[in-house]
Tab-separated table of C-alpha atoms in Angstrom:
chain	number	residue	atom	x	y	z
A	120	SER	CA	-4.070	-46.906	-70.284
A	121	GLY	CA	-7.322	-46.612	-68.390
A	122	ARG	CA	-8.105	-50.306	-68.108
A	123	GLN	CA	-8.746	-51.546	-64.605
A	124	CYS	CA	-7.872	-54.708	-62.755
A	125	THR	CA	-11.017	-56.729	-62.330
A	126	ARG	CA	-9.940	-59.752	-60.345
A	127	SER	CA	-10.826	-59.635	-56.681
A	128	ALA	CA	-7.966	-58.996	-54.317
A	129	PRO	CA	-7.273	-60.360	-50.831
A	130	THR	CA	-7.145	-57.836	-48.035
A	131	SER	CA	-3.553	-57.285	-46.984
A	132	GLY	CA	-4.261	-54.015	-45.251
A	133	VAL	CA	-3.048	-51.823	-48.085
A	134	GLN	CA	-4.855	-48.571	-47.618
A	135	ASP	CA	-6.985	-47.148	-50.387
A	136	GLN	CA	-7.198	-43.545	-49.298
A	137	ALA	CA	-5.363	-41.000	-51.380
A	138	PRO	CA	-2.390	-39.253	-49.781
A	139	PRO	CA	-2.659	-35.545	-49.059
A	140	THR	CA	-1.979	-33.212	-51.953
A	141	ASP	CA	0.994	-30.894	-51.836
A	142	SER	CA	2.376	-27.959	-53.801
A	143	HIS	CA	4.583	-30.338	-55.807
A	144	PRO	CA	3.633	-30.392	-59.520
A	145	SER	CA	2.797	-34.095	-59.253
A	146	ALA	CA	-0.025	-33.274	-56.843
A	147	ALA	CA	-2.443	-33.296	-59.776
A	148	PHE	CA	-2.098	-37.068	-59.889
A	149	LEU	CA	-3.183	-37.503	-56.286
A	150	GLY	CA	-6.690	-37.719	-54.943
A	151	GLY	CA	-8.129	-36.043	-51.859
A	152	LEU	CA	-6.931	-36.131	-48.292
A	153	GLY	CA	-6.268	-39.472	-46.658
A	154	GLU	CA	-7.899	-39.525	-43.244
A	155	GLY	CA	-8.064	-41.810	-40.257
A	156	PRO	CA	-5.707	-44.432	-38.902
A	157	PRO	CA	-4.259	-46.888	-41.402
A	158	ARG	CA	-5.128	-50.545	-41.511
A	159	GLY	CA	-2.263	-52.897	-40.685
A	160	THR	CA	-0.432	-55.119	-43.129
A	161	GLY	CA	1.479	-58.315	-42.676
A	162	PRO	CA	5.269	-58.341	-42.644
A	163	GLY	CA	7.281	-58.949	-45.807
A	164	TRP	CA	5.572	-58.208	-49.083
A	165	ALA	CA	2.553	-55.922	-49.029
A	166	GLY	CA	0.402	-56.791	-52.004
A	167	GLU	CA	-3.058	-55.921	-53.200
A	168	GLY	CA	-5.518	-54.484	-50.751
A	169	LEU	CA	-9.135	-53.455	-50.484
A	170	GLY	CA	-10.381	-51.841	-53.633
A	171	ALA	CA	-7.514	-53.063	-55.781
A	172	SER	CA	-10.087	-54.368	-58.260
A	173	GLY	CA	-11.010	-50.739	-59.073
A	174	LYS	CA	-7.420	-49.627	-59.621
A	175	ASN	CA	-5.755	-48.759	-62.887
A	176	GLN	CA	-3.899	-51.748	-64.351
A	177	HIS	CA	-0.624	-49.848	-63.965
A	178	VAL	CA	-0.841	-49.907	-60.163
A	179	CYS	CA	-3.159	-52.762	-59.170
A	180	HIS	CA	-0.401	-55.406	-59.338
A	181	ALA	CA	2.168	-53.250	-57.546
A	182	ALA	CA	3.749	-54.850	-54.487
A	183	ALA	CA	6.274	-53.474	-52.001
A	184	ARG	CA	8.606	-55.350	-49.668
A	185	LEU	CA	10.006	-53.518	-46.667
A	186	GLU	CA	13.801	-53.700	-46.542
A	187	MET	CA	15.631	-54.297	-43.231
A	188	GLY	CA	12.412	-55.866	-41.970
A	189	SER	CA	14.130	-57.772	-39.169
A	190	LEU	CA	15.720	-54.563	-37.846
A	191	TRP	CA	12.367	-52.753	-37.979
A	192	GLU	CA	10.836	-55.686	-36.060
A	193	GLU	CA	13.577	-55.468	-33.448
A	194	PHE	CA	12.879	-51.774	-32.903
A	195	ASN	CA	9.121	-52.363	-32.992
A	196	ARG	CA	9.328	-54.931	-30.176
A	197	LEU	CA	10.981	-52.274	-27.995
A	198	GLY	CA	8.657	-49.479	-29.148
A	199	THR	CA	10.346	-47.517	-31.941
A	200	GLU	CA	11.160	-43.876	-31.267
A	201	MET	CA	12.123	-41.332	-33.926
A	202	ILE	CA	13.805	-38.039	-33.092
A	203	VAL	CA	12.163	-34.848	-34.345
A	204	THR	CA	14.142	-31.603	-34.233
A	205	LYS	CA	13.581	-28.022	-35.287
A	206	ALA	CA	16.160	-28.371	-38.056
A	207	GLY	CA	14.862	-31.796	-39.139
A	208	ARG	CA	16.286	-35.276	-38.430
A	209	ARG	CA	16.601	-38.253	-40.755
A	210	MET	CA	14.859	-41.493	-39.791
A	211	PHE	CA	16.717	-44.560	-38.619
A	212	PRO	CA	16.047	-47.225	-39.693
A	213	THR	CA	15.678	-45.578	-43.108
A	214	PHE	CA	12.415	-46.397	-44.884
A	215	GLN	CA	13.376	-48.554	-47.876
A	216	VAL	CA	11.275	-50.768	-50.130
A	217	LYS	CA	11.769	-53.166	-53.038
A	218	LEU	CA	9.056	-52.810	-55.670
A	219	SER	CA	7.565	-55.295	-58.112
A	220	GLY	CA	4.535	-55.444	-60.386
A	221	LEU	CA	4.972	-52.017	-61.997
A	222	ASP	CA	4.690	-51.397	-65.727
A	223	PRO	CA	8.364	-51.043	-66.787
A	224	LEU	CA	7.516	-48.401	-69.418
A	225	ALA	CA	5.044	-46.309	-67.398
A	226	ASP	CA	5.982	-43.287	-65.266
A	227	TYR	CA	5.428	-43.332	-61.519
A	228	VAL	CA	5.753	-40.886	-58.646
A	229	LEU	CA	6.702	-42.334	-55.253
A	230	LEU	CA	5.926	-40.515	-52.025
A	231	MET	CA	5.382	-40.914	-48.298
A	232	ASP	CA	3.170	-39.383	-45.676
A	233	PHE	CA	2.676	-39.986	-41.955
A	234	VAL	CA	-0.680	-40.427	-40.237
A	235	PRO	CA	-1.450	-40.370	-36.493
A	236	LEU	CA	-2.150	-43.822	-35.078
A	237	ASP	CA	-4.632	-42.505	-32.537
A	238	ASP	CA	-5.933	-39.318	-30.928
A	239	LYS	CA	-3.709	-39.466	-27.831
A	240	ARG	CA	-0.638	-37.756	-26.478
A	241	TYR	CA	1.810	-39.928	-24.531
A	242	ARG	CA	4.406	-39.750	-21.804
A	243	TYR	CA	7.110	-42.248	-20.917
A	244	ALA	CA	6.944	-43.847	-17.460
A	245	PHE	CA	10.546	-44.639	-16.563
A	246	HIS	CA	9.651	-46.732	-13.532
A	247	SER	CA	7.707	-49.165	-15.715
A	248	SER	CA	9.628	-48.572	-18.981
A	249	SER	CA	6.382	-48.070	-20.849
A	250	TRP	CA	4.397	-45.435	-22.694
A	251	LEU	CA	1.208	-44.160	-21.060
A	252	ALA	CA	-1.589	-42.118	-22.591
A	253	ALA	CA	-1.430	-38.575	-21.211
A	254	GLY	CA	-4.492	-36.902	-22.648
A	255	ARG	CA	-5.876	-35.873	-25.997
A	256	ALA	CA	-3.618	-35.377	-28.971
A	257	ASP	CA	-2.324	-31.907	-29.778
A	258	PRO	CA	-3.878	-30.224	-32.834
A	259	ALA	CA	-2.726	-32.087	-35.929
A	260	ALA	CA	0.440	-30.793	-37.548
A	261	PRO	CA	0.148	-29.659	-41.178
A	262	GLY	CA	-0.231	-32.758	-43.350
A	263	ARG	CA	2.705	-32.996	-45.729
A	264	VAL	CA	4.006	-35.520	-48.206
A	265	HIS	CA	7.594	-36.294	-49.145
A	266	PHE	CA	8.195	-37.008	-52.823
A	267	HIS	CA	11.091	-39.298	-53.637
A	268	PRO	CA	13.581	-36.985	-55.406
A	269	ASP	CA	13.856	-39.338	-58.417
A	270	SER	CA	10.128	-38.899	-59.179
A	271	PRO	CA	8.799	-39.274	-61.755
A	272	ALA	CA	10.635	-42.277	-63.203
A	273	LYS	CA	9.863	-45.381	-65.239
A	274	GLY	CA	8.635	-48.494	-63.490
A	275	ALA	CA	11.740	-50.319	-64.720
A	276	GLN	CA	13.984	-47.853	-62.875
A	277	TRP	CA	12.015	-48.095	-59.634
A	278	MET	CA	12.079	-51.920	-59.719
A	279	ARG	CA	15.771	-52.149	-60.627
A	280	GLN	CA	17.037	-51.169	-57.201
A	281	ILE	CA	15.958	-50.653	-53.609
A	282	VAL	CA	14.019	-47.398	-53.200
A	283	SER	CA	15.399	-45.457	-50.233
A	284	PHE	CA	13.790	-42.428	-48.576
A	285	ASP	CA	17.073	-41.374	-46.984
A	286	LYS	CA	16.522	-37.670	-47.718
A	287	LEU	CA	13.299	-37.524	-45.690
A	288	LYS	CA	13.550	-35.522	-42.445
A	289	LEU	CA	11.201	-35.206	-39.468
A	290	THR	CA	10.677	-31.898	-37.663
A	291	ASN	CA	8.535	-30.520	-34.848
A	292	ASN	CA	8.756	-26.994	-36.230
A	293	LEU	CA	5.212	-26.033	-37.227
A	294	LEU	CA	6.629	-23.131	-39.271
A	295	ASP	CA	9.145	-25.282	-41.152
A	296	ASP	CA	9.752	-23.988	-44.677
A	297	ASN	CA	12.196	-26.707	-45.762
A	298	GLY	CA	9.531	-29.192	-46.783
A	299	HIS	CA	10.259	-31.553	-43.886
A	300	ILE	CA	7.539	-33.795	-42.448
A	301	ILE	CA	6.010	-31.994	-39.430
A	302	LEU	CA	5.075	-34.202	-36.469
A	303	ASN	CA	4.004	-33.608	-32.887
A	304	SER	CA	6.409	-34.928	-30.275
A	305	MET	CA	5.045	-37.646	-27.947
A	306	HIS	CA	2.506	-38.771	-30.556
A	307	ARG	CA	2.418	-42.100	-32.440
A	308	TYR	CA	2.605	-42.270	-36.220
A	309	GLN	CA	2.330	-44.733	-39.080
A	310	PRO	CA	4.433	-44.058	-42.184
A	311	ARG	CA	2.587	-44.711	-45.454
A	312	PHE	CA	4.145	-45.326	-48.849
A	313	HIS	CA	2.328	-44.455	-52.087
A	314	VAL	CA	2.887	-45.474	-55.697
A	315	VAL	CA	1.228	-43.032	-58.122
A	316	PHE	CA	0.861	-43.774	-61.831
A	317	VAL	CA	1.474	-40.667	-63.943
A	318	ASP	CA	-1.639	-40.804	-66.103
A	319	PRO	CA	-0.993	-39.206	-69.524
A	320	ARG	CA	-4.690	-38.636	-70.210
A	321	ARG	CA	-5.722	-34.988	-70.426
A	322	ASP	CA	-8.545	-35.523	-67.892
A	323	SER	CA	-6.387	-37.614	-65.541
A	324	GLU	CA	-7.719	-35.772	-62.467
A	325	ARG	CA	-11.000	-37.650	-62.928
A	326	PHE	CA	-9.169	-40.930	-62.377
A	327	ALA	CA	-6.920	-39.868	-59.500
A	328	HIS	CA	-8.521	-42.385	-57.107
A	329	GLN	CA	-7.679	-45.223	-59.518
A	330	ASN	CA	-4.097	-44.211	-60.215
A	331	PHE	CA	-2.396	-44.800	-56.871
A	332	LYS	CA	-1.750	-47.656	-54.460
A	333	SER	CA	-0.750	-47.275	-50.824
A	334	PHE	CA	1.194	-49.483	-48.428
A	335	SER	CA	1.451	-49.437	-44.628
A	336	PHE	CA	3.869	-51.649	-42.703
A	337	PRO	CA	2.847	-51.907	-39.018
A	338	GLU	CA	6.426	-52.654	-37.942
A	339	THR	CA	7.406	-49.104	-38.990
A	340	GLN	CA	5.082	-47.385	-36.484
A	341	PHE	CA	6.912	-45.082	-34.091
A	342	MET	CA	6.679	-42.505	-31.329
A	343	ALA	CA	7.955	-39.042	-32.236
A	344	VAL	CA	10.280	-37.725	-29.505
A	345	THR	CA	12.715	-34.856	-29.030
A	346	ALA	CA	15.027	-37.168	-27.037
A	347	TYR	CA	15.048	-40.949	-26.703
A	348	GLN	CA	13.059	-42.088	-23.690
A	349	ASN	CA	13.741	-45.838	-23.694
A	350	HIS	CA	17.456	-46.501	-23.123
A	351	ARG	CA	17.172	-49.798	-25.024
A	352	ILE	CA	16.121	-47.848	-28.116
A	353	THR	CA	19.198	-45.646	-27.692
A	354	GLN	CA	21.438	-48.708	-27.409
A	355	LEU	CA	19.904	-50.382	-30.471
A	356	LYS	CA	20.210	-47.191	-32.550
A	357	ILE	CA	23.900	-46.862	-31.660
A	358	ALA	CA	24.575	-50.561	-32.258
A	359	SER	CA	22.852	-50.742	-35.644
A	360	ASN	CA	23.338	-47.277	-37.163
A	361	PRO	CA	26.617	-46.957	-39.112
A	362	PHE	CA	26.463	-43.168	-38.673
A	363	ALA	CA	26.491	-43.579	-34.887
A	364	LYS	CA	30.015	-45.004	-34.925
A	365	GLY	CA	31.234	-41.945	-33.053
A	366	PHE	CA	29.056	-42.807	-30.071
A	367	ARG	CA	30.541	-46.323	-29.906
A	368	ASP	CA	34.070	-44.928	-30.042
A	369	GLY	CA	33.354	-42.224	-27.506
A	370	ASP	CA	33.774	-39.491	-30.113
A	371	PRO	CA	31.280	-36.779	-31.049
A	372	GLU	CA	28.611	-37.583	-33.580
A	373	PRO	CA	30.062	-37.208	-37.104
C-alpha cells in the first residue's frame, strides 16, 4: 500500500501542504500545518498538482470537480461574501465536489480548511461598490478543519455520489466550542478540500505527507462578513438559495 505514483504530473494548482491537524482521531493521518496562500486552480476538474509524483498511489490519481461551478462563478464575478455569525452560519453556495480516481476498496477521510488569501483587512466602499484594503489583517483565527461526517469511508462510497459539506458552519466567535470554522470578518479566504488516505501501516505517521491530496478552487474564494455589503450579492443569494424562499415571498426566513 506504500507504492508511490512516479509519473510526472502537470501543475493544476493543487496544493501540496498538509492541512492543519485537529483533535479528531483521524488527525494522525495528516501532516503538519499548511501555511501561506493557496495556489489557484482552473475551473472544472482539479487534477494532479505539484508533487503528485511523490504521493501514495491511493491518492495521486484523485481528482475533484466542483459542483454548481457556474453558480460559484456568478458569485465570484460579483465578489462572493459569506456570512459569519456567533452561532455559526452555513455556506451558500454549499461546497460540493464529485470525486474520481480513488481506490474503491481503500478508506479515506475528507476534510476542509480555510486559509487567508492575503494579510489585509478590508472595508466596502459603497460609493464605488468595491472592496478596499483597510490595513493589516487581524491576528489569525484559530486554524480548524472540518471533517466530513461520513469519514472515514471507502473510495467507492465517496465516488458514488456528490460529496456535500452542508453541515459546515462559519463563525466569528473566537471562543467557539462547537467545532465551527472560525474566521475574521472583513478578511478574504480560500476554502481548501483534502482527501486523506487512511494508511493501515503501523508507522503511517512517517508517510503522512504522501497520504493526502489537496484541492483549491479559486472561484470559491470569499469575503467573510457579518452582513452582506454588496446588494447584488444579497439579490443573488435570495434568487438562487432555495432556503431563502421566505425572503422572496416577503415572509420571515424559515
